[in-house]
Short mmCIF file of C-alpha atoms in Angstrom, two decimals:
data_model
loop_
_atom_site.label_atom_id
_atom_site.label_comp_id
_atom_site.label_asym_id
_atom_site.label_seq_id
_atom_site.Cartn_x
_atom_site.Cartn_y
_atom_site.Cartn_z
CA UNK W 1162 0.00 0.00 0.00
CA UNK W 1163 1.56 3.31 -1.10
CA UNK W 1164 1.65 6.45 1.03
CA UNK W 1165 -1.40 8.11 -0.54
CA UNK W 1166 -3.47 4.95 -0.19
CA UNK W 1167 -2.32 4.56 3.40
CA UNK W 1168 -3.27 8.18 4.17
CA UNK W 1169 -6.70 7.65 2.63
CA UNK W 1170 -7.12 4.48 4.68
CA UNK W 1171 -6.15 6.20 7.95
CA UNK W 1172 -8.35 9.21 7.23
CA UNK W 1173 -11.31 6.96 6.55
CA UNK W 1174 -10.73 5.06 9.81
CA UNK W 1175 -10.44 8.26 11.82
CA UNK W 1176 -13.61 9.68 10.24
CA UNK W 1177 -15.41 6.44 11.06
CA UNK W 1178 -14.44 6.34 14.74
CA UNK W 1179 -15.07 10.09 15.05
CA UNK W 1180 -18.63 9.64 13.75
CA UNK W 1181 -19.38 6.57 15.87
CA UNK W 1182 -17.90 8.24 18.95
CA UNK W 1183 -20.21 11.22 18.43
CA UNK W 1184 -23.14 8.86 17.90
CA UNK W 1185 -22.54 7.16 21.26
CA UNK W 1186 -22.92 10.44 23.13
CA UNK W 1187 -25.92 11.54 21.08
CA UNK W 1188 -27.74 8.30 21.87
CA UNK W 1189 -26.80 8.42 25.55
CA UNK W 1190 -27.85 12.04 26.05
CA UNK W 1191 -31.04 11.77 24.03
CA UNK W 1192 -31.88 8.59 25.91
CA UNK W 1193 -32.79 10.68 28.92
CA UNK W 1194 -35.16 12.78 26.84
CA UNK W 1195 -36.90 9.68 25.49
CA UNK W 1196 -37.38 8.20 28.96
CA UNK W 1197 -37.77 11.35 31.09
CA UNK W 1198 -41.38 12.18 30.10
CA UNK W 1199 -42.41 8.79 31.52
CA UNK W 1200 -39.98 8.23 34.41
CA UNK W 1201 -38.84 11.79 35.09
CA UNK W 1202 -35.46 13.46 34.61
CA UNK W 1203 -34.27 12.03 37.91
CA UNK W 1204 -30.95 10.70 39.14
CA UNK W 1205 -32.36 7.20 38.58
CA UNK W 1206 -32.88 7.86 34.88
CA UNK W 1207 -29.41 9.35 34.45
CA UNK W 1208 -27.85 6.51 36.43
CA UNK W 1209 -29.69 3.97 34.30
CA UNK W 1210 -28.54 5.56 31.04
CA UNK W 1211 -24.92 5.85 32.17
CA UNK W 1212 -24.88 2.28 33.49
CA UNK W 1213 -26.45 0.89 30.32
CA UNK W 1214 -23.96 2.84 28.20
CA UNK W 1215 -21.01 1.45 30.16
CA UNK W 1216 -22.38 -2.10 30.05
CA UNK W 1217 -23.04 -1.89 26.31
CA UNK W 1218 -19.63 -0.44 25.51
CA UNK W 1219 -17.87 -3.04 27.65
CA UNK W 1220 -19.66 -5.84 25.80
CA UNK W 1221 -18.98 -4.11 22.50
CA UNK W 1222 -15.27 -3.78 23.20
CA UNK W 1223 -15.01 -7.48 24.09
CA UNK W 1224 -17.12 -8.82 21.21
CA UNK W 1225 -15.59 -6.36 18.77
CA UNK W 1226 -12.10 -7.48 19.67
CA UNK W 1227 -12.98 -11.16 19.19
CA UNK W 1228 -14.71 -10.43 15.88
CA UNK W 1229 -11.79 -8.33 14.64
CA UNK W 1230 -9.36 -11.19 15.31
CA UNK W 1231 -11.46 -13.75 13.45
CA UNK W 1232 -12.99 -11.76 10.59
CA UNK W 1233 -9.83 -11.17 8.55
CA UNK W 1234 -10.41 -7.39 8.39
CA UNK W 1235 -14.00 -7.49 7.09
CA UNK W 1236 -17.33 -6.74 8.70
CA UNK W 1237 -16.93 -3.15 9.94
CA UNK W 1238 -19.63 -1.97 7.54
CA UNK W 1239 -22.06 -4.59 8.83
CA UNK W 1240 -21.46 -3.55 12.45
CA UNK W 1241 -22.16 0.11 11.68
CA UNK W 1242 -25.20 -0.75 9.54
CA UNK W 1243 -26.71 -2.75 12.40
CA UNK W 1244 -25.96 0.14 14.78
CA UNK W 1245 -27.78 2.47 12.39
CA UNK W 1246 -30.91 0.31 12.11
CA UNK W 1247 -31.11 -0.19 15.89
CA UNK W 1248 -30.75 3.57 16.38
CA UNK W 1249 -33.61 4.17 13.95
CA UNK W 1250 -35.74 1.68 15.86
CA UNK W 1251 -35.42 3.56 19.17
CA UNK W 1252 -38.14 6.16 18.40
CA UNK W 1253 -40.37 3.41 16.99
CA UNK W 1254 -40.11 1.15 20.06
CA UNK W 1255 -40.04 3.77 22.84
CA UNK W 1256 -43.80 3.83 23.44
CA UNK W 1257 -44.13 0.03 23.60
CA UNK W 1258 -41.10 -0.46 25.84
CA UNK W 1259 -42.02 2.27 28.33
CA UNK W 1260 -45.57 1.01 28.73
CA UNK W 1261 -44.32 -2.57 29.16
CA UNK W 1262 -41.78 -1.61 31.84
CA UNK W 1263 -44.16 0.59 33.85
CA UNK W 1264 -45.04 -2.22 36.34
CA UNK W 1265 -41.36 -2.43 37.34
CA UNK W 1266 -41.54 0.92 39.13
CA UNK W 1267 -39.40 4.04 38.83
CA UNK W 1268 -35.95 2.52 39.25
CA UNK W 1269 -36.54 -0.88 37.66
CA UNK W 1270 -38.56 0.56 34.80
CA UNK W 1271 -36.00 3.24 34.00
CA UNK W 1272 -33.13 0.75 33.93
CA UNK W 1273 -34.86 -2.02 31.96
CA UNK W 1274 -36.32 0.38 29.40
CA UNK W 1275 -32.87 1.95 28.88
CA UNK W 1276 -31.35 -1.51 28.55
CA UNK W 1277 -33.85 -2.61 25.91
CA UNK W 1278 -33.90 0.60 23.90
CA UNK W 1279 -30.26 1.67 23.85
CA UNK W 1280 -27.96 -1.28 24.54
CA UNK W 1281 -28.19 -2.84 21.03
CA UNK W 1282 -26.98 0.24 19.18
CA UNK W 1283 -24.45 1.21 21.87
CA UNK W 1284 -23.00 -2.31 21.95
CA UNK W 1285 -22.51 -2.29 18.20
CA UNK W 1286 -20.93 1.16 18.30
CA UNK W 1287 -18.59 -0.11 21.03
CA UNK W 1288 -17.42 -2.84 18.63
CA UNK W 1289 -16.14 -0.26 16.16
CA UNK W 1290 -13.09 0.78 18.22
CA UNK W 1291 -11.39 -2.65 18.50
CA UNK W 1292 -12.20 -3.37 14.87
CA UNK W 1293 -10.68 -0.07 13.75
CA UNK W 1294 -7.56 -0.76 15.83
CA UNK W 1295 -7.18 -4.09 14.07
CA UNK W 1296 -7.38 -2.40 10.67
CA UNK W 1297 -5.01 0.38 11.71
CA UNK W 1298 -2.46 -2.00 13.23
CA UNK W 1299 -1.93 -3.80 9.97
CA UNK W 1300 -0.97 -0.49 8.34
CA UNK W 1301 0.67 1.61 11.06
CA UNK W 1302 3.74 1.12 13.20
CA UNK W 1303 2.90 -0.40 16.58
CA UNK W 1304 -0.26 -1.48 18.34
CA UNK W 1305 0.06 1.15 21.08
CA UNK W 1306 0.19 4.02 18.62
CA UNK W 1307 -2.79 2.63 16.68
CA UNK W 1308 -4.93 2.10 19.78
CA UNK W 1309 -4.07 5.53 21.19
CA UNK W 1310 -4.87 7.29 17.92
CA UNK W 1311 -8.17 5.49 17.41
CA UNK W 1312 -9.47 6.09 20.93
CA UNK W 1313 -8.27 9.70 20.93
CA UNK W 1314 -10.20 10.44 17.72
CA UNK W 1315 -13.25 8.56 19.03
CA UNK W 1316 -13.17 10.60 22.24
CA UNK W 1317 -12.86 13.85 20.28
CA UNK W 1318 -15.91 12.74 18.31
CA UNK W 1319 -17.79 12.17 21.57
CA UNK W 1320 -16.84 15.65 22.77
CA UNK W 1321 -17.90 17.30 19.51
CA UNK W 1322 -21.12 15.28 19.42
CA UNK W 1323 -21.98 16.35 22.97
CA UNK W 1324 -21.33 20.03 22.32
CA UNK W 1325 -23.07 20.15 18.95
CA UNK W 1326 -26.10 18.36 20.40
CA UNK W 1327 -26.41 20.52 23.50
CA UNK W 1328 -25.48 23.88 22.01
CA UNK W 1329 -27.01 23.70 18.55
CA UNK W 1330 -29.08 20.66 17.55
CA UNK W 1331 -31.32 20.17 20.55
CA UNK W 1332 -32.54 23.77 20.77
CA UNK W 1333 -33.52 23.56 17.08
CA UNK W 1334 -34.71 19.97 16.59
CA UNK W 1335 -36.65 17.43 18.63
CA UNK W 1336 -34.98 14.40 20.19
CA UNK W 1337 -36.76 11.98 17.86
CA UNK W 1338 -35.61 13.85 14.76
CA UNK W 1339 -32.00 13.87 15.97
CA UNK W 1340 -32.07 10.14 16.69
CA UNK W 1341 -33.52 9.45 13.26
CA UNK W 1342 -30.84 11.63 11.66
CA UNK W 1343 -28.12 9.81 13.61
CA UNK W 1344 -29.43 6.45 12.41
CA UNK W 1345 -29.46 7.61 8.79
CA UNK W 1346 -25.90 8.96 9.05
CA UNK W 1347 -24.71 5.60 10.40
CA UNK W 1348 -26.44 3.74 7.56
CA UNK W 1349 -24.85 6.02 4.95
CA UNK W 1350 -21.45 5.56 6.61
CA UNK W 1351 -21.94 1.77 6.61
CA UNK W 1352 -22.69 1.68 2.88
CA UNK W 1353 -19.65 3.85 2.13
CA UNK W 1354 -17.40 1.54 4.17
CA UNK W 1355 -18.95 -1.49 2.46
CA UNK W 1356 -18.06 -0.05 -0.94
CA UNK W 1357 -14.47 0.43 0.27
CA UNK W 1358 -14.32 -3.12 1.65
CA UNK W 1359 -15.58 -4.56 -1.61
CA UNK W 1360 -13.24 -2.55 -3.84
CA UNK W 1361 -10.06 -2.28 -1.78
CA UNK W 1362 -10.20 -5.37 0.41
CA UNK W 1363 -11.54 -7.57 -2.39
CA UNK W 1364 -14.56 -8.79 -0.41
CA UNK W 1365 -17.07 -9.61 -3.13
CA UNK W 1366 -20.24 -9.55 -1.02
CA UNK W 1367 -19.32 -6.82 1.50
CA UNK W 1368 -21.79 -4.27 0.18
CA UNK W 1369 -24.86 -6.51 0.06
CA UNK W 1370 -25.62 -6.90 3.83
CA UNK W 1371 -25.15 -3.19 4.57
CA UNK W 1372 -27.21 -2.20 1.54
CA UNK W 1373 -30.05 -4.53 2.54
CA UNK W 1374 -30.07 -3.11 6.09
CA UNK W 1375 -30.03 0.45 4.73
CA UNK W 1376 -32.98 -0.31 2.45
CA UNK W 1377 -34.89 -1.82 5.37
CA UNK W 1378 -34.17 1.29 7.43
CA UNK W 1379 -35.39 3.61 4.68
CA UNK W 1380 -38.51 1.47 4.21
CA UNK W 1381 -39.29 1.76 7.93
CA UNK W 1382 -38.64 5.51 7.97
CA UNK W 1383 -42.26 6.64 7.36
CA UNK W 1384 -43.47 4.40 10.17
CA UNK W 1385 -40.70 5.60 12.49
CA UNK W 1386 -41.52 9.25 11.79
CA UNK W 1387 -45.24 8.56 12.16
CA UNK W 1388 -44.68 6.94 15.57
CA UNK W 1389 -43.84 10.40 16.91
CA UNK W 1390 -47.22 11.93 16.23
CA UNK W 1391 -48.25 13.70 19.37
CA UNK W 1392 -50.94 12.54 21.76
CA UNK W 1393 -53.98 14.77 21.29
CA UNK W 1394 -55.90 13.77 24.41
CA UNK W 1395 -58.86 12.32 22.51
CA UNK W 1396 -62.33 13.54 23.43
CA UNK W 1397 -61.63 14.01 27.15
CA UNK W 1398 -58.59 16.32 26.95
CA UNK W 1399 -57.36 18.77 24.33
CA UNK W 1400 -53.68 19.66 24.04
CA UNK W 1401 -53.50 23.35 23.21
CA UNK W 1402 -49.72 23.58 23.08
CA UNK W 1403 -46.78 21.19 23.15
CA UNK W 1404 -43.09 22.02 23.06
CA UNK W 1405 -39.94 20.06 23.81
CA UNK W 1406 -37.38 22.11 25.68
CA UNK W 1407 -34.01 21.31 27.18
CA UNK W 1408 -35.77 20.45 30.42
CA UNK W 1409 -38.88 18.50 29.42
CA UNK W 1410 -42.03 18.25 27.36
CA UNK W 1411 -44.09 21.33 28.19
CA UNK W 1412 -47.81 21.04 27.45
CA UNK W 1413 -50.94 23.11 27.93
CA UNK W 1414 -53.90 20.75 28.34
CA UNK W 1415 -57.59 21.64 28.53
CA UNK W 1416 -60.36 19.58 30.08
CA UNK W 1417 -63.40 21.60 29.09
CA UNK W 1418 -65.83 19.40 30.99
CA UNK W 1419 -64.19 20.55 34.24
CA UNK W 1420 -63.38 24.08 33.07
CA UNK W 1421 -59.73 23.21 33.70
CA UNK W 1422 -56.50 24.21 31.97
CA UNK W 1423 -53.24 22.56 33.07
CA UNK W 1424 -49.60 23.38 32.47
CA UNK W 1425 -47.40 20.28 32.64
CA UNK W 1426 -43.72 19.52 32.23
CA UNK W 1427 -43.15 15.82 31.64
CA UNK W 1428 -45.09 14.13 34.46
CA UNK W 1429 -45.40 17.24 36.65
CA UNK W 1430 -48.38 19.56 36.83
CA UNK W 1431 -46.91 23.01 37.44
CA UNK W 1432 -49.96 25.19 36.82
CA UNK W 1433 -53.75 24.94 36.75
CA UNK W 1434 -56.49 27.46 36.10
CA UNK W 1435 -60.12 27.78 35.11
CA UNK W 1436 -60.55 28.11 31.37
CA UNK W 1437 -63.42 30.53 31.83
CA UNK W 1438 -61.93 33.10 34.21
CA UNK W 1439 -58.21 32.22 34.45
CA UNK W 1440 -58.26 31.83 38.23
CA UNK W 1441 -55.78 29.41 39.80
CA UNK W 1442 -57.09 25.94 40.68
CA UNK W 1443 -54.11 24.92 42.84
CA UNK W 1444 -55.31 25.07 46.42
CA UNK W 1445 -51.90 25.61 47.99
CA UNK W 1446 -51.74 28.96 46.22
CA UNK W 1447 -54.69 30.12 48.32
CA UNK W 1448 -52.40 29.86 51.34
CA UNK W 1449 -49.51 31.62 49.60
CA UNK W 1450 -51.89 34.38 48.50
CA UNK W 1451 -52.48 35.31 52.17
CA UNK W 1452 -48.81 35.65 53.10
CA UNK W 1453 -48.55 39.42 52.55
CA UNK W 1454 -51.41 39.88 55.03
CA UNK W 1455 -49.36 37.99 57.64
CA UNK W 1456 -46.34 40.28 57.33
CA UNK W 1457 -45.66 42.78 60.12
CA UNK W 1458 -45.17 45.53 57.55
CA UNK W 1459 -46.28 46.19 54.00
CA UNK W 1460 -44.49 44.19 51.33
CA UNK W 1461 -43.17 45.98 48.26
CA UNK W 1462 -40.90 43.52 46.50
CA UNK W 1463 -41.06 39.75 45.96
CA UNK W 1464 -39.15 36.97 44.22
CA UNK W 1465 -40.73 33.79 42.85
CA UNK W 1466 -38.45 30.83 42.10
CA UNK W 1467 -40.35 28.49 39.80
CA UNK W 1468 -42.79 30.52 37.73
CA UNK W 1469 -45.30 27.80 36.84
CA UNK W 1470 -48.29 29.40 35.15
CA UNK W 1471 -47.55 32.79 36.74
CA UNK W 1472 -50.62 32.95 38.97
CA UNK W 1473 -48.78 33.91 42.13
CA UNK W 1474 -47.07 36.89 40.50
CA UNK W 1475 -50.49 38.06 39.28
CA UNK W 1476 -52.07 37.70 42.75
CA UNK W 1477 -49.24 39.60 44.43
CA UNK W 1478 -49.58 42.45 41.97
CA UNK W 1479 -53.37 42.65 41.73
CA UNK W 1480 -54.13 42.11 45.41
CA UNK W 1481 -51.16 43.78 47.12
CA UNK W 1482 -49.45 45.87 44.41
CA UNK W 1483 -46.17 43.99 44.96
CA UNK W 1484 -43.52 44.14 42.25
CA UNK W 1485 -42.36 40.57 41.65
CA UNK W 1486 -39.20 39.25 40.04
CA UNK W 1487 -39.53 35.72 38.67
CA UNK W 1488 -36.91 33.04 38.11
CA UNK W 1489 -37.74 30.13 35.78
CA UNK W 1490 -35.28 27.66 34.30
CA UNK W 1491 -37.40 26.61 31.31
CA UNK W 1492 -38.13 29.21 28.62
CA UNK W 1493 -40.93 26.99 27.28
CA UNK W 1494 -42.72 27.22 30.64
CA UNK W 1495 -42.31 30.98 30.76
CA UNK W 1496 -43.68 31.35 27.24
CA UNK W 1497 -46.66 29.09 27.97
CA UNK W 1498 -47.47 31.17 31.07
CA UNK W 1499 -47.66 34.29 28.90
CA UNK W 1500 -49.50 32.74 25.96
CA UNK W 1501 -52.08 30.60 27.77
CA UNK W 1502 -52.38 31.81 31.38
CA UNK W 1503 -52.28 35.59 31.04
CA UNK W 1504 -49.03 36.09 32.91
CA UNK W 1505 -47.40 39.49 32.52
CA UNK W 1506 -44.14 40.30 34.32
CA UNK W 1507 -44.28 43.09 36.91
CA UNK W 1508 -40.55 42.88 37.68
CA UNK W 1509 -37.56 41.09 36.20
CA UNK W 1510 -38.42 37.90 34.31
CA UNK W 1511 -35.23 35.86 34.57
CA UNK W 1512 -34.65 32.62 32.65
CA UNK W 1513 -31.96 30.42 34.16
CA UNK W 1514 -31.06 27.96 36.87
CA UNK W 1515 -31.94 29.41 40.26
CA UNK W 1516 -28.74 28.33 41.98
CA UNK W 1517 -26.69 30.38 39.54
CA UNK W 1518 -29.05 33.31 39.12
CA UNK W 1519 -29.72 34.06 42.80
CA UNK W 1520 -26.03 34.80 43.25
CA UNK W 1521 -26.50 37.74 40.89
CA UNK W 1522 -29.69 39.13 42.43
CA UNK W 1523 -29.76 42.17 44.65
CA UNK W 1524 -32.06 42.20 47.65
CA UNK W 1525 -33.73 42.80 49.87
CA UNK W 1526 -36.99 41.01 49.03
CA UNK W 1527 -39.92 41.19 51.42
CA UNK W 1528 -41.19 37.83 50.19
CA UNK W 1529 -39.47 34.92 48.47
CA UNK W 1530 -41.66 32.10 47.14
CA UNK W 1531 -39.64 28.93 46.49
CA UNK W 1532 -41.91 26.74 44.37
CA UNK W 1533 -39.84 24.11 42.53
CA UNK W 1534 -40.82 20.94 44.40
CA UNK W 1535 -44.14 19.74 43.04
CA UNK W 1536 -44.34 16.49 41.05
CA UNK W 1537 -41.81 14.43 39.13
CA UNK W 1538 -38.10 14.75 39.78
CA UNK W 1539 -36.64 17.06 42.43
CA UNK W 1540 -34.11 19.82 41.72
CA UNK W 1541 -32.33 18.77 44.90
CA UNK W 1542 -29.58 21.36 44.58
CA UNK W 1543 -32.20 24.06 45.24
CA UNK W 1544 -33.06 22.67 48.67
CA UNK W 1545 -29.87 22.60 50.72
CA UNK W 1546 -28.49 24.59 53.63
CA UNK W 1547 -26.27 26.47 51.20
CA UNK W 1548 -29.14 27.44 48.88
CA UNK W 1549 -31.35 28.53 51.77
CA UNK W 1550 -28.47 30.58 53.16
CA UNK W 1551 -28.29 32.43 49.83
CA UNK W 1552 -32.02 33.13 50.00
CA UNK W 1553 -31.64 34.22 53.63
CA UNK W 1554 -29.18 36.86 52.44
CA UNK W 1555 -31.69 38.18 49.88
CA UNK W 1556 -34.55 38.45 52.38
CA UNK W 1557 -35.35 41.63 54.32
CA UNK W 1558 -35.19 41.51 58.13
CA UNK W 1559 -38.99 41.32 58.35
CA UNK W 1560 -39.35 39.22 55.22
CA UNK W 1561 -40.91 35.79 54.77
CA UNK W 1562 -39.65 32.77 52.81
CA UNK W 1563 -42.45 30.52 51.52
CA UNK W 1564 -41.46 27.03 50.34
CA UNK W 1565 -43.97 24.69 48.69
CA UNK W 1566 -43.14 21.00 48.97
CA UNK W 1567 -45.16 17.98 47.82
CA UNK W 1568 -44.72 14.95 50.08
CA UNK W 1569 -46.36 12.35 52.30
CA UNK W 1570 -47.47 13.44 55.76
CA UNK W 1571 -47.23 10.16 57.65
CA UNK W 1572 -45.21 6.96 57.89
CA UNK W 1573 -41.89 5.95 56.40
CA UNK W 1574 -42.30 8.21 53.38
CA UNK W 1575 -42.59 11.32 55.59
CA UNK W 1576 -38.81 11.38 56.08
CA UNK W 1577 -38.53 13.84 53.19
CA UNK W 1578 -40.83 16.27 54.99
CA UNK W 1579 -38.76 15.99 58.16
CA UNK W 1580 -35.57 16.58 56.18
CA UNK W 1581 -36.93 19.78 54.63
CA UNK W 1582 -38.09 21.06 58.01
CA UNK W 1583 -34.73 20.33 59.63
CA UNK W 1584 -32.79 21.93 56.77
CA UNK W 1585 -34.97 25.03 56.86
CA UNK W 1586 -34.54 25.29 60.64
CA UNK W 1587 -30.77 25.26 60.20
CA UNK W 1588 -31.00 28.63 58.43
CA UNK W 1589 -34.24 30.23 59.65
CA UNK W 1590 -35.02 30.35 63.39
CA UNK W 1591 -38.78 30.48 62.86
CA UNK W 1592 -41.00 28.28 60.72
CA UNK W 1593 -44.68 27.40 60.40
CA UNK W 1594 -46.04 24.61 58.21
CA UNK W 1595 -49.44 24.53 56.53
CA UNK W 1596 -51.10 21.67 54.69
CA UNK W 1597 -53.09 22.30 51.54
CA UNK W 1598 -55.76 19.63 51.96
CA UNK W 1599 -56.32 18.61 55.62
CA UNK W 1600 -56.88 14.91 56.16
CA UNK W 1601 -54.91 13.74 53.11
CA UNK W 1602 -51.59 11.92 53.41
CA UNK W 1603 -50.21 13.01 50.02
CA UNK W 1604 -50.25 16.78 50.02
CA UNK W 1605 -48.75 20.19 49.36
CA UNK W 1606 -46.92 21.52 52.42
CA UNK W 1607 -46.23 25.23 52.64
CA UNK W 1608 -43.35 26.20 54.91
CA UNK W 1609 -43.24 29.84 56.05
CA UNK W 1610 -39.86 30.80 57.50
CA UNK W 1611 -38.66 34.07 58.97
CA UNK W 1612 -35.44 35.48 60.38
CA UNK W 1613 -36.83 36.68 63.71
CA UNK W 1614 -40.51 36.98 64.41
CA UNK W 1615 -42.87 33.99 64.22
CA UNK W 1616 -45.85 34.01 61.88
CA UNK W 1617 -48.84 35.69 63.55
CA UNK W 1618 -52.10 34.04 62.48
CA UNK W 1619 -54.06 36.62 64.50
CA UNK W 1620 -52.67 39.55 62.51
CA UNK W 1621 -55.10 42.45 62.26
CA UNK W 1622 -54.72 42.50 58.49
CA UNK W 1623 -56.36 39.07 58.30
CA UNK W 1624 -60.11 38.57 58.32
CA UNK W 1625 -61.40 36.32 61.08
CA UNK W 1626 -62.44 33.70 58.54
CA UNK W 1627 -59.00 33.78 56.94
CA UNK W 1628 -57.29 33.35 60.29
CA UNK W 1629 -59.49 30.37 61.17
CA UNK W 1630 -58.96 28.84 57.74
CA UNK W 1631 -55.18 29.04 58.13
CA UNK W 1632 -55.25 27.64 61.67
CA UNK W 1633 -57.16 24.61 60.41
CA UNK W 1634 -54.25 23.93 58.08
CA UNK W 1635 -51.41 24.25 60.56
CA UNK W 1636 -49.41 21.04 60.47
CA UNK W 1637 -46.88 19.93 63.10
CA UNK W 1638 -43.70 18.43 61.61
CA UNK W 1639 -41.39 16.36 63.80
CA UNK W 1640 -37.97 16.96 62.27
CA UNK W 1641 -35.84 15.29 64.94
CA UNK W 1642 -35.07 12.32 62.69
CA UNK W 1643 -34.75 14.40 59.54
CA UNK W 1644 -31.60 14.43 57.42
CA UNK W 1645 -29.84 17.76 57.06
CA UNK W 1646 -29.67 18.45 53.32
CA UNK W 1647 -26.39 19.98 52.18
CA UNK W 1648 -24.45 20.29 48.94
CA UNK W 1649 -22.22 17.50 50.23
CA UNK W 1650 -25.00 15.13 51.34
CA UNK W 1651 -28.42 15.46 49.75
CA UNK W 1652 -30.51 12.26 49.61
CA UNK W 1653 -33.70 14.18 48.84
CA UNK W 1654 -34.29 12.42 45.54
CA UNK W 1655 -33.95 9.04 47.24
CA UNK W 1656 -36.30 10.12 50.05
CA UNK W 1657 -38.85 11.22 47.46
CA UNK W 1658 -38.84 8.04 45.34
CA UNK W 1659 -42.24 6.93 46.65
CA UNK W 1660 -43.62 10.40 46.07
CA UNK W 1661 -42.35 10.48 42.47
CA UNK W 1662 -43.87 7.07 41.73
CA UNK W 1663 -47.18 8.02 43.37
CA UNK W 1664 -47.35 11.33 41.54
CA UNK W 1665 -46.58 9.69 38.20
CA UNK W 1666 -49.35 7.15 38.69
CA UNK W 1667 -51.77 9.95 39.60
CA UNK W 1668 -50.95 11.64 36.30
CA UNK W 1669 -51.25 8.34 34.39
CA UNK W 1670 -54.63 7.60 36.01
CA UNK W 1671 -55.80 11.10 35.16
CA UNK W 1672 -54.58 11.45 31.56
CA UNK W 1673 -53.69 7.91 30.59
CA UNK W 1674 -50.11 6.70 29.93
CA UNK W 1675 -50.12 7.94 26.33
CA UNK W 1676 -49.51 11.50 27.51
CA UNK W 1677 -46.12 10.59 28.99
CA UNK W 1678 -44.81 8.58 26.06
CA UNK W 1679 -43.14 10.02 22.97
#
């Protein structure tokens, strides 16, 4: 083989491992977006995807090495073609697999569904590296140099794939479309390699298997694309808006028979209002709406972390003339609040992760409403001693921090509630806890915390009926056995596993499982 032929051969190998390395990361990262609407974007889902990726690659490295030693330098095109067809099948099979694994629960279902959906393509992509090393070793000087070069280029491909996906592709295209595009690219690459194998390596039938697989993939393409048609809700529910963001599937859903409009993100309901008059239908917000009347002095400025449908900002402005800054991580949620729930900012409308953004805010705020812990997965980093200390620094001396937390009230599953109470007490000397629906175990709990003075339920600014209504909802929390949540140790997501599973089943019973499957 002359120098120009050898250069062409090496370039082709490097391009191949670069592309397959990028494909591995695309499949792994998009795997969370395929599973998250059903099982939540929790640590369990991420752990499942990472574990499945490592298992698949380990098997791929082993099998690929054995195949490379016995195949006499042929078969790379077939491996990549099979990886392409299995990647194309992921969007087609997602619905069936997720529904079938639902009985396994949050952790078991997330792992098994990831294993079924993603391990075939990832295993095959893992086989490419050893095979490429075998091909490179026969042409280059030394096994070590060949292996190092191949894995370096593959890793660079993974880095580029990750950055291009996160920075450019995902904000523009849906996860299904990107997966389909990745599968097609792999099929095209497989056919190109098959042509090379047949012409240069003198393998007479090399192109046929890859070409057949590519034709099968193209034949299935209309069905694969059609499998992504959105769930419309049928006759009972009507989906007014649906948008995939970096953080979840954001939907606006109407149930006209109950005069109800919902804002959901994956399996979490984050806003609810009457269709007819736009009034909030979330009962815990009735408690939050009375907080300014409990304050020892008039409130002028507030901060809401977790915008939802924007109802609380509207109540604070219309009822108390409070200027409210809002902090929401998901631009799709913020846009839906404006378009479908009548939200209009009265202060700064900030889009970003709260942990980063609150470091750049300037207080003091008379009221901070921390409302990020409803259904689905928990943004645990927003409920630690360190986060609460940052909020403490933004609060005025007479100010009130309100924290809404969905949890169980009794039994083993109430440990999460105790942990939140203990963590809050570490930063704020005074706290009162109210329950949204008295008598129910699974509930919204509203913590009101202050720097000095306790909450006065007999405040003169409250009506007698309002005072009695709040007193009926006072809830004693025993936090002696609670875990202190810190940046170093934060088992909140583990403590809330039962809550996440219960909440997901409530949503499934209400809407049907089709809503949560893409």
